[in-house]
PDB file of C-alpha atoms in Angstrom:
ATOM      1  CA  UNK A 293       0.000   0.000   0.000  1.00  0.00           C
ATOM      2  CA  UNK A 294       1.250   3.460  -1.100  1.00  0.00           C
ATOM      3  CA  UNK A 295       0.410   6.434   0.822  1.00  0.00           C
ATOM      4  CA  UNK A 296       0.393  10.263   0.220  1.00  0.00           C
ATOM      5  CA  UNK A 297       0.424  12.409   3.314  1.00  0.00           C
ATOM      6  CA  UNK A 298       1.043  16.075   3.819  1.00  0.00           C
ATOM      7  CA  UNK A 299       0.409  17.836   7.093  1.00  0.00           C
ATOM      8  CA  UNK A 300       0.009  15.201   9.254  1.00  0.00           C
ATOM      9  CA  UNK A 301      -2.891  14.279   6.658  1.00  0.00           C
ATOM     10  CA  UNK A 302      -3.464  11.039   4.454  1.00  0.00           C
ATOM     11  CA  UNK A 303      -4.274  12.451   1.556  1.00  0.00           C
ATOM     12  CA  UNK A 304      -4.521   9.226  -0.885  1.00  0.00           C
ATOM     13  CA  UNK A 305      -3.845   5.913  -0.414  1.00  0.00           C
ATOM     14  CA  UNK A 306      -3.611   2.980  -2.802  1.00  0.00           C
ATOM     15  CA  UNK A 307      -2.333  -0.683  -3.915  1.00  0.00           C
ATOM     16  CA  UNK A 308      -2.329   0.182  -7.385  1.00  0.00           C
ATOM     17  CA  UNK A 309      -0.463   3.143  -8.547  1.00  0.00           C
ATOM     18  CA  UNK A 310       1.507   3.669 -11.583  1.00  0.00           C
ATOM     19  CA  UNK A 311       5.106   4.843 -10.937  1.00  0.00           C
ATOM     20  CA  UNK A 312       6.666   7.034 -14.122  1.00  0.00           C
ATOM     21  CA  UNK A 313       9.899   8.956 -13.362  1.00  0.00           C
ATOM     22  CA  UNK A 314       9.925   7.576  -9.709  1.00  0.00           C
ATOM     23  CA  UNK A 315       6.570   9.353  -9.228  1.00  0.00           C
ATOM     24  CA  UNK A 316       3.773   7.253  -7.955  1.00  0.00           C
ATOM     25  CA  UNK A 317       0.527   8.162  -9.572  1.00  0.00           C
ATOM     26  CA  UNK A 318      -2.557   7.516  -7.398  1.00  0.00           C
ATOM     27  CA  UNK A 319      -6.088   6.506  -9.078  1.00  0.00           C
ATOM     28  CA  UNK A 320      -8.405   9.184  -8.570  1.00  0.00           C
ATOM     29  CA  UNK A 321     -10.966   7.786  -6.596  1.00  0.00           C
ATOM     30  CA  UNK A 322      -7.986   7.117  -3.938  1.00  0.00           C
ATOM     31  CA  UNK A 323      -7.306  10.515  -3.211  1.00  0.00           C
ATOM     32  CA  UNK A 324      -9.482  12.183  -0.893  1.00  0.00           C
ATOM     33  CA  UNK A 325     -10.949  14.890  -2.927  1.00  0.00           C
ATOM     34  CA  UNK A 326     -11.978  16.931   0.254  1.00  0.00           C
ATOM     35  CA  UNK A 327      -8.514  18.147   0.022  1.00  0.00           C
ATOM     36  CA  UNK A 328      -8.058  19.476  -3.181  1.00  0.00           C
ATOM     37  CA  UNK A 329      -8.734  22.759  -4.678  1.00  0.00           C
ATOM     38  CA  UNK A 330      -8.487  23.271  -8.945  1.00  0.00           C
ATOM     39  CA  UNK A 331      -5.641  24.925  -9.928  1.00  0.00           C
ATOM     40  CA  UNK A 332      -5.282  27.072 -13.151  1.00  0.00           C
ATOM     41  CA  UNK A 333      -1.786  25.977 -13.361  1.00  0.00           C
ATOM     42  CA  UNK A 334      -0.540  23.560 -16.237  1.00  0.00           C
ATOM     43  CA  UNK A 335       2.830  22.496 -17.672  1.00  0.00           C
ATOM     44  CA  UNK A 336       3.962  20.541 -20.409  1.00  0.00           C
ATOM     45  CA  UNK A 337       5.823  17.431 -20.612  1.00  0.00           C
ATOM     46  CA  UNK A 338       6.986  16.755 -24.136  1.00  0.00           C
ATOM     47  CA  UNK A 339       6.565  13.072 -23.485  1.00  0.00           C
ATOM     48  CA  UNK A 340       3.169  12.929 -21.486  1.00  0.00           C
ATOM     49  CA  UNK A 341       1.537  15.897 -22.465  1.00  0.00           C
ATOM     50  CA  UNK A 342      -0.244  18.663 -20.561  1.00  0.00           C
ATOM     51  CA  UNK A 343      -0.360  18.633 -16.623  1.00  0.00           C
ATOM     52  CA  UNK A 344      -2.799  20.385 -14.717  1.00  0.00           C
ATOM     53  CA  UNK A 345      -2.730  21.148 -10.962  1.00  0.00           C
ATOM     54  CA  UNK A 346      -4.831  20.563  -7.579  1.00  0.00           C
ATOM     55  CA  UNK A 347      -3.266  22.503  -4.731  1.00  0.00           C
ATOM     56  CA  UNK A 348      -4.056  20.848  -1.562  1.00  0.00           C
ATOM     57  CA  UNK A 349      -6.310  22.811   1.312  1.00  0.00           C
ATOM     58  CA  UNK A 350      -5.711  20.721   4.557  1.00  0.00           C
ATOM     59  CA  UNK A 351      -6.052  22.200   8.052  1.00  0.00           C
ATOM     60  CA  UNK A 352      -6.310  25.374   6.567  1.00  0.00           C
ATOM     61  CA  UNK A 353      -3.220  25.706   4.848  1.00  0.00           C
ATOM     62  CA  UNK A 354      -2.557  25.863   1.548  1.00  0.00           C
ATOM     63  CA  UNK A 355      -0.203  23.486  -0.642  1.00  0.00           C
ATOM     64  CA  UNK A 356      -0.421  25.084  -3.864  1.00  0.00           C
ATOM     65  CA  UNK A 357      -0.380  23.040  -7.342  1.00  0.00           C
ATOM     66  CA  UNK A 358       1.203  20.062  -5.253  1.00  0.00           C
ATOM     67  CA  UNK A 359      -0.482  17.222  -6.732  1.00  0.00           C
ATOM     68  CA  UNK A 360      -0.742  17.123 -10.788  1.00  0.00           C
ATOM     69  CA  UNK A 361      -2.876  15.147 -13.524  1.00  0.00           C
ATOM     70  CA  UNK A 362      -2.859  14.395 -17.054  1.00  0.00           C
ATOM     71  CA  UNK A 363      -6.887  14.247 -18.256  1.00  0.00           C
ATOM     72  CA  UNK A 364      -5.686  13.410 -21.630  1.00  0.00           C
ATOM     73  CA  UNK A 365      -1.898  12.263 -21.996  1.00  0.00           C
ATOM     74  CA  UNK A 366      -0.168  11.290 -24.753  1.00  0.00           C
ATOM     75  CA  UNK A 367       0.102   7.995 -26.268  1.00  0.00           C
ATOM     76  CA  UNK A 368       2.960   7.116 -24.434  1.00  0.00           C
ATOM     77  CA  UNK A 369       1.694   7.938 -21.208  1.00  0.00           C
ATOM     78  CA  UNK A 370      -2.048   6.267 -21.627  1.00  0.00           C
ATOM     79  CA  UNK A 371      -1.636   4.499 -18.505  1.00  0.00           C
ATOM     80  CA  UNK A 372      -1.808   7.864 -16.022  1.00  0.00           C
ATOM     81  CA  UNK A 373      -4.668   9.135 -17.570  1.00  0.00           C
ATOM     82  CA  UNK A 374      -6.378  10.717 -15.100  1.00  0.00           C
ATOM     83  CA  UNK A 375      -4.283   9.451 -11.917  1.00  0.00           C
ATOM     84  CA  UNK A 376      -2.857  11.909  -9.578  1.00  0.00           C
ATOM     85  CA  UNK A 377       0.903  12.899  -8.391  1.00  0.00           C
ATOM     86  CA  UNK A 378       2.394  14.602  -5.496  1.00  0.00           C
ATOM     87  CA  UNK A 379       5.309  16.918  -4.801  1.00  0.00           C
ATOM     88  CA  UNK A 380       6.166  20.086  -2.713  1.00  0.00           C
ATOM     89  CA  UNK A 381       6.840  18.318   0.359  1.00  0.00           C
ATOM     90  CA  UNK A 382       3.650  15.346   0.067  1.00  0.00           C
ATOM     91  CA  UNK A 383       5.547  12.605   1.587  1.00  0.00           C
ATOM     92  CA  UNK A 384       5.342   8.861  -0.597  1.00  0.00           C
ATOM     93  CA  UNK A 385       5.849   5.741   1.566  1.00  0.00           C
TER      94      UNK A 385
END
């Protein structure tokens, strides 16, 4: 089991994520969604394609853009679609 946790928080948990990059890329519907807030932020990865951002909202303070997405990757990348990632201090274990 894979965990995501930032401030003291779980904020997804799964058996089945997809690591690319040495990121580990949670299923949606294992991330607890009362944490996240839509972000305007994207980025692109010339391999994956566009990224957009959640930042995360727990105990009233504010991640921002620390967990990314790909709704519609690239061919190479198929197998993310729609999972989630964490940085900016989310800790993976």
């Amino acid at each position: 089991m894979v965990t995501a946790r930032w401030n003291n928080m779980v904020i997804a948990q799964s058996d089945d994520t997809v690591v690319v990059e040495g990121n580990h890329y949670f299923p949606r519907d294992c991330v607890n969604a009362d944490f996240l807030q839509d972000s305007d932020k994207t980025s692109v990865c010339g391999w994956k394609g566009t990224a957009h951002y959640h930042s995360l909202i727990v105990d009233g303070k504010t991640n921002a853009d620390a967990a990314w997405y790909y709704p519609e990757p690239k061919d190479a990348a198929r197998e993310i679609t729609d999972r989630l990632a964490f940085w900016k201090g989310v800790e993976i274990s």
